[in-house]
Amino acid sequence: MELKSCSNDIVIFFLNSQTDIGPDCCHAIDIITCNYWPAMLTSLGFTVEEGNILRDYYNASSAPSLGGLTVIYQPQKDLGSFCFSSTSQFSVNKCKKSAVSKKIVSVMAPQQSERRPATTGSVKNAMTLTEKIFSRASEKPQLSPGDNVWVNVDILMTHDVCGPGSFGIFKKEFGENAKVWDREKIVIIPDHYIFTSDERANRNVDILRDFCMEQNIKYFYDIKDLGNFKANPDYKGVCHIALAQEGHCRPGEVLLGTDSHTCTAGAFGQFATGIGNTDAGFVLGTGKVLLKVPPTLRFVLDGEMPDYLLAKDLILQIIGEISVAGATYKSMEFVGTTVERLSMEERMTLCNMVVEAGGKNGVVPADGTTFKYLEDKTSLPYEPVYSDEKASFLSEYRFDISKLEPLVAKPHSPDNRALARECKDVKIDRVYIGSCTGGKTEDFLAAAKVFLASGKKVKVPTFLVPATQKVWMDVYTLPVPGSGGKTCSQIFEEAGCDTPASPSCGACLGGPKDTYARMNEPMASCFLILLLCNISTYPLYHNTTKVCVSTTNRNFPGRMGHKEGQIYLASPYTAAASALTGYVTDPREFLE
């Protein structure tokens, strides 16, 4: 091995068991492993320091085999070796022979099979779907879980709750007169606290409007007339459903939003996740964000899905299986014959609740169903990606969906799984059908199917909140299969449900006290009567807590209003069946 002198800051030797670089170097250096090299080199008189340069080229996370040891030296004057220039990945300078210093900056022994290729090289390791999206978005040919990379963002979404804060950070860091990185890649959707008299909530929407006018944002779905949402043609409703309906979701892309349920868009075969206001402020100015590549959990769902199940049952089963922390900062990839047969809206339900398991993102590989949905939604080109056959998954879970029964998540956690039939003695006070999870067109068609099959009236107040203006129109115009031409709205009216409300997030996350269907009281109305009659209510206080069966996504204390309200998460089938009986009810009572 020829030693050559140079003045570069970083010098790299590649040694193996056949290499002899002279008496001044350690002949046994090629048999030192990652577990032992620091102590051994120190005992031999070397000065060992940490070096970072190889992290750009190697993955040394696992213990290497013998040989192929790489030593980084800190050169002194007239020191020589092969040199890597600080401005070029693989430049080699020719210099004269000289002695080698014993000061070692870093030692690694990477497996050659894990060496990362140059930007023009071929990809040697298989990758998952999410890893491939990260690879493309970061312009790096090879990535592994745990890598931190700067990602180019395709779409940034924000809404009335987080938009004002994100805009404030953007202006603070980039300047009052700064312009966003791309006005056509920012989507702003007021949807959370809309139909309320709360002045601060109303002011949030005004801030969105002012920012969009200032920045000339192309996609701002504004609302001005709160008394009649139909008078606002640009207003959409719940951001996660509107993103899909308006064509902002595309396979292979990166979509970020200032909302934890942004993961819904993973149904389109893209990376979608929620971020905070600080990250959103940075993305507004640069179009980039620093992300860590998540490992992937694969969920294989096979079998014919029974007619009494919906995607909500599937995701409640998964969360109940792995817990609310089971997918923390992991990608959840859904495959299998059952998933392939799901509609786009049902896939959205599946991906929507991955965050309730701690997931970084959820994803369903794009297929014919995806492409068909997008035909009239977007004209922009997109390129789907798929997991390689030999991609490495952290874990794989398999489910036979044909054997699954209708489920609920009992208070106060989405992983508190139970069979609906096991909760038949739980008396309820109300039913709520709506939200990004359970307020889509197909969710209302499912609820109408149960009401139609029963021919009965509901026994508890049943609140209906369509997710978007389009869903609201579908409720009033689309005929329900097998109904003889009746629409959902007609069936709901016959069943005694409340009139469908204005599209928004509604009471899913509580909101101001005048929010429609919000759980403002901890107990049934009899509490107020007893209180007025000066009758002791303490024993009753704990027995009359309001119980709601909801198609939403979270049932933590206070999620839908009062902290003592109890929420049972369920599918639209189970919610409708429960409304008909006044108890948590298995929908098979009406569907079989």
Tab-separated table of C-alpha atoms in Angstrom, residues 150-398:
chain	number	residue	atom	x	y	z
A	150	TRP	CA	-33.661	16.733	4.819
A	151	VAL	CA	-36.859	16.015	2.933
A	152	ASN	CA	-38.392	18.077	0.136
A	153	VAL	CA	-42.069	18.637	0.925
A	154	ASP	CA	-44.721	18.300	-1.807
A	155	ILE	CA	-47.701	19.654	0.151
A	156	LEU	CA	-47.999	21.520	3.452
A	157	MET	CA	-51.452	21.792	5.006
A	158	THR	CA	-52.512	23.882	7.981
A	159	HIS	CA	-55.842	24.941	9.489
A	160	ASP	CA	-57.430	27.488	11.787
A	161	VAL	CA	-56.051	26.005	15.013
A	162	CYS	CA	-52.352	25.827	14.059
A	163	GLY	CA	-52.134	28.159	11.085
A	164	PRO	CA	-51.812	31.426	13.044
A	165	GLY	CA	-48.983	30.030	15.182
A	166	SER	CA	-47.160	28.635	12.147
A	167	PHE	CA	-47.438	31.969	10.337
A	168	GLY	CA	-46.088	33.792	13.376
A	169	ILE	CA	-43.010	31.556	13.523
A	170	PHE	CA	-42.481	31.927	9.774
A	171	LYS	CA	-42.480	35.732	10.025
A	172	LYS	CA	-40.311	35.769	13.124
A	173	GLU	CA	-37.619	33.576	11.574
A	174	PHE	CA	-37.746	34.663	7.927
A	175	GLY	CA	-38.876	38.280	8.243
A	176	GLU	CA	-42.140	40.203	8.215
A	177	ASN	CA	-41.970	40.621	4.447
A	178	ALA	CA	-40.725	37.123	3.621
A	179	LYS	CA	-42.485	35.063	0.961
A	180	VAL	CA	-43.402	31.382	1.284
A	181	TRP	CA	-41.337	28.872	-0.652
A	182	ASP	CA	-44.161	27.909	-3.042
A	183	ARG	CA	-47.659	29.397	-2.902
A	184	GLU	CA	-49.105	26.478	-4.892
A	185	LYS	CA	-47.867	23.784	-2.502
A	186	ILE	CA	-49.508	25.231	0.594
A	187	VAL	CA	-53.093	24.244	1.389
A	188	ILE	CA	-54.990	26.145	4.077
A	189	ILE	CA	-58.295	24.735	5.313
A	190	PRO	CA	-60.375	26.259	8.133
A	191	ASP	CA	-62.313	23.392	9.711
A	192	HIS	CA	-61.919	23.005	13.477
A	193	TYR	CA	-63.615	25.858	15.342
A	194	ILE	CA	-65.834	27.328	12.644
A	195	PHE	CA	-69.510	27.446	13.557
A	196	THR	CA	-69.129	29.194	16.873
A	197	SER	CA	-69.624	32.662	18.342
A	198	ASP	CA	-66.245	32.439	20.089
A	199	GLU	CA	-64.413	35.602	19.028
A	200	ARG	CA	-60.940	34.120	19.344
A	201	ALA	CA	-61.894	31.159	17.182
A	202	ASN	CA	-63.358	33.506	14.571
A	203	ARG	CA	-60.211	35.632	14.695
A	204	ASN	CA	-58.106	32.588	13.821
A	205	VAL	CA	-59.948	32.291	10.504
A	206	ASP	CA	-59.382	36.006	9.866
A	207	ILE	CA	-55.637	35.476	10.391
A	208	LEU	CA	-55.676	32.665	7.824
A	209	ARG	CA	-57.436	34.924	5.344
A	210	ASP	CA	-55.020	37.840	5.857
A	211	PHE	CA	-51.975	35.581	5.407
A	212	CYS	CA	-53.361	33.975	2.261
A	213	MET	CA	-54.099	37.349	0.682
A	214	GLU	CA	-50.649	38.612	1.611
A	215	GLN	CA	-48.908	35.525	0.201
A	216	ASN	CA	-51.313	34.950	-2.699
A	217	ILE	CA	-51.872	31.348	-1.562
A	218	LYS	CA	-53.612	29.423	-4.326
A	219	TYR	CA	-55.443	26.856	-2.207
A	220	PHE	CA	-57.297	28.616	0.600
A	221	TYR	CA	-60.752	27.214	1.282
A	222	ASP	CA	-62.288	30.238	2.946
A	223	ILE	CA	-65.531	30.703	4.856
A	224	LYS	CA	-67.057	34.114	5.616
A	225	ASP	CA	-70.770	33.480	6.148
A	226	LEU	CA	-70.994	31.319	9.285
A	227	GLY	CA	-74.776	31.357	9.214
A	228	ASN	CA	-75.021	29.396	5.983
A	229	PHE	CA	-72.048	27.299	4.946
A	230	LYS	CA	-73.592	26.737	1.503
A	231	ALA	CA	-73.113	30.435	0.799
A	232	ASN	CA	-69.358	29.804	0.853
A	233	PRO	CA	-68.485	27.906	-2.335
A	234	ASP	CA	-64.802	27.737	-1.404
A	235	TYR	CA	-65.424	26.268	2.047
A	236	LYS	CA	-64.785	22.538	2.248
A	237	GLY	CA	-64.792	21.238	5.839
A	238	VAL	CA	-62.572	18.671	7.563
A	239	CYS	CA	-59.054	19.099	6.188
A	240	HIS	CA	-58.103	15.427	5.837
A	241	ILE	CA	-61.150	14.584	3.734
A	242	ALA	CA	-60.963	17.828	1.765
A	243	LEU	CA	-57.314	17.162	0.876
A	244	ALA	CA	-58.358	13.923	-0.819
A	245	GLN	CA	-61.472	15.313	-2.482
A	246	GLU	CA	-59.616	18.311	-3.903
A	247	GLY	CA	-56.789	16.249	-5.384
A	248	HIS	CA	-53.957	17.168	-3.034
A	249	CYS	CA	-53.161	13.519	-2.190
A	250	ARG	CA	-50.926	11.700	-4.660
A	251	PRO	CA	-48.918	8.445	-4.525
A	252	GLY	CA	-45.201	8.714	-3.816
A	253	GLU	CA	-45.338	12.245	-2.428
A	254	VAL	CA	-44.652	13.836	0.960
A	255	LEU	CA	-47.630	15.568	2.565
A	256	LEU	CA	-47.235	17.277	5.927
A	257	GLY	CA	-49.919	18.935	8.018
A	258	THR	CA	-50.245	20.668	11.361
A	259	ASP	CA	-52.655	18.012	12.563
A	260	SER	CA	-51.927	14.567	13.935
A	261	HIS	CA	-54.466	12.889	11.641
A	262	THR	CA	-52.669	14.063	8.514
A	263	CYS	CA	-51.627	10.401	8.348
A	264	THR	CA	-55.046	9.797	6.718
A	265	ALA	CA	-53.501	10.633	3.336
A	266	GLY	CA	-51.255	7.585	3.559
A	267	ALA	CA	-54.198	5.716	2.041
A	268	PHE	CA	-52.975	7.070	-1.295
A	269	GLY	CA	-49.562	5.429	-1.075
A	270	GLN	CA	-47.772	8.567	0.091
A	271	PHE	CA	-45.911	9.626	3.209
A	272	ALA	CA	-48.219	11.800	5.291
A	273	THR	CA	-47.735	12.847	8.893
A	274	GLY	CA	-48.480	15.613	11.341
A	275	ILE	CA	-45.917	18.221	12.364
A	276	GLY	CA	-45.823	21.045	14.896
A	277	ASN	CA	-46.074	24.774	14.329
A	278	THR	CA	-42.302	25.304	14.506
A	279	ASP	CA	-41.605	22.747	11.782
A	280	ALA	CA	-44.490	24.153	9.720
A	281	GLY	CA	-43.043	27.654	10.010
A	282	PHE	CA	-39.722	26.338	8.700
A	283	VAL	CA	-41.404	24.461	5.837
A	284	LEU	CA	-43.304	27.617	4.852
A	285	GLY	CA	-39.979	29.344	4.295
A	286	THR	CA	-37.879	26.534	2.816
A	287	GLY	CA	-40.061	23.683	1.595
A	288	LYS	CA	-37.898	21.292	3.584
A	289	VAL	CA	-37.992	19.503	6.925
A	290	LEU	CA	-35.567	17.276	8.814
A	291	LEU	CA	-37.055	13.825	9.398
A	292	LYS	CA	-35.808	10.508	10.719
A	293	VAL	CA	-36.545	7.492	8.545
A	294	PRO	CA	-38.969	5.279	10.503
A	295	PRO	CA	-38.784	1.488	10.579
A	296	THR	CA	-41.839	-0.209	9.115
A	297	LEU	CA	-44.364	-2.553	10.679
A	298	ARG	CA	-46.274	-4.600	8.122
A	299	PHE	CA	-49.895	-5.588	8.715
A	300	VAL	CA	-51.196	-8.347	6.460
A	301	LEU	CA	-54.997	-8.415	6.457
A	302	ASP	CA	-56.437	-11.373	4.562
A	303	GLY	CA	-59.823	-13.006	4.267
A	304	GLU	CA	-63.298	-12.057	3.131
A	305	MET	CA	-64.545	-9.164	5.258
A	306	PRO	CA	-68.024	-9.901	6.663
A	307	ASP	CA	-70.855	-7.540	5.732
A	308	TYR	CA	-71.171	-6.347	9.316
A	309	LEU	CA	-67.578	-5.065	9.549
A	310	LEU	CA	-66.015	-1.800	8.424
A	311	ALA	CA	-62.439	-0.493	8.337
A	312	LYS	CA	-62.996	1.071	11.761
A	313	ASP	CA	-63.254	-2.438	13.203
A	314	LEU	CA	-59.988	-3.391	11.516
A	315	ILE	CA	-57.981	-0.508	12.934
A	316	LEU	CA	-59.506	-0.939	16.414
A	317	GLN	CA	-58.417	-4.571	16.261
A	318	ILE	CA	-54.870	-3.584	15.309
A	319	ILE	CA	-54.570	-0.874	17.964
A	320	GLY	CA	-55.982	-3.248	20.555
A	321	GLU	CA	-53.374	-5.784	19.526
A	322	ILE	CA	-50.280	-3.569	19.631
A	323	SER	CA	-51.452	-0.834	22.094
A	324	VAL	CA	-51.411	2.952	21.777
A	325	ALA	CA	-47.606	2.870	21.970
A	326	GLY	CA	-47.020	-0.181	19.800
A	327	ALA	CA	-46.068	1.740	16.661
A	328	THR	CA	-44.313	4.737	18.208
A	329	TYR	CA	-42.357	6.504	15.457
A	330	LYS	CA	-42.904	3.609	13.075
A	331	SER	CA	-44.499	3.351	9.674
A	332	MET	CA	-47.536	1.071	9.492
A	333	GLU	CA	-47.936	-0.535	6.074
A	334	PHE	CA	-51.239	-2.270	5.297
A	335	VAL	CA	-51.388	-5.045	2.706
A	336	GLY	CA	-53.345	-8.214	2.020
A	337	THR	CA	-56.448	-9.308	0.133
A	338	THR	CA	-58.770	-7.543	2.565
A	339	VAL	CA	-56.985	-4.215	2.111
A	340	GLU	CA	-56.963	-4.618	-1.659
A	341	ARG	CA	-60.762	-4.843	-1.636
A	342	LEU	CA	-61.275	-1.746	0.520
A	343	SER	CA	-62.550	1.464	-1.072
A	344	MET	CA	-60.447	4.621	-0.854
A	345	GLU	CA	-62.589	6.007	1.964
A	346	GLU	CA	-62.209	2.820	3.969
A	347	ARG	CA	-58.446	2.889	3.411
A	348	MET	CA	-58.491	6.450	4.704
A	349	THR	CA	-60.186	5.221	7.889
A	350	LEU	CA	-57.483	2.586	8.288
A	351	CYS	CA	-54.630	5.080	7.936
A	352	ASN	CA	-56.403	7.805	9.904
A	353	MET	CA	-55.965	6.089	13.259
A	354	VAL	CA	-52.364	4.887	13.000
A	355	VAL	CA	-51.417	7.871	15.151
A	356	GLU	CA	-53.584	6.367	17.908
A	357	ALA	CA	-51.034	3.543	17.943
A	358	GLY	CA	-48.168	6.040	18.047
A	359	GLY	CA	-47.421	5.575	14.352
A	360	LYS	CA	-45.404	8.105	12.399
A	361	ASN	CA	-47.399	7.326	9.285
A	362	GLY	CA	-49.689	4.724	7.777
A	363	VAL	CA	-49.588	3.664	4.158
A	364	VAL	CA	-51.523	1.521	1.698
A	365	PRO	CA	-49.753	0.700	-1.597
A	366	ALA	CA	-51.374	2.491	-4.520
A	367	ASP	CA	-53.310	0.317	-6.950
A	368	GLY	CA	-56.161	0.460	-9.441
A	369	THR	CA	-58.580	1.665	-6.758
A	370	THR	CA	-56.243	4.578	-5.993
A	371	PHE	CA	-55.739	5.525	-9.624
A	372	LYS	CA	-59.476	5.361	-10.351
A	373	TYR	CA	-60.238	7.689	-7.433
A	374	LEU	CA	-57.639	10.200	-8.643
A	375	GLU	CA	-58.793	10.276	-12.266
A	376	ASP	CA	-61.013	13.336	-11.811
A	377	LYS	CA	-59.145	14.773	-8.805
A	378	THR	CA	-55.728	15.777	-10.126
A	379	SER	CA	-53.962	16.367	-13.419
A	380	LEU	CA	-50.507	16.530	-11.862
A	381	PRO	CA	-48.169	13.616	-12.589
A	382	TYR	CA	-47.253	11.240	-9.803
A	383	GLU	CA	-45.142	8.127	-9.474
A	384	PRO	CA	-46.165	5.413	-6.996
A	385	VAL	CA	-43.546	3.348	-5.199
A	386	TYR	CA	-43.797	-0.042	-3.538
A	387	SER	CA	-41.886	-2.043	-0.975
A	388	ASP	CA	-39.235	-4.304	-2.441
A	389	GLU	CA	-39.855	-8.016	-2.142
A	390	LYS	CA	-36.836	-8.388	0.122
A	391	ALA	CA	-37.424	-5.210	2.118
A	392	SER	CA	-36.779	-5.472	5.835
A	393	PHE	CA	-39.753	-4.962	8.177
A	394	LEU	CA	-39.352	-4.505	11.897
A	395	SER	CA	-42.324	-6.827	12.550
A	396	GLU	CA	-45.137	-8.411	10.604
A	397	TYR	CA	-48.667	-8.978	11.926
A	398	ARG	CA	-51.210	-11.215	10.226
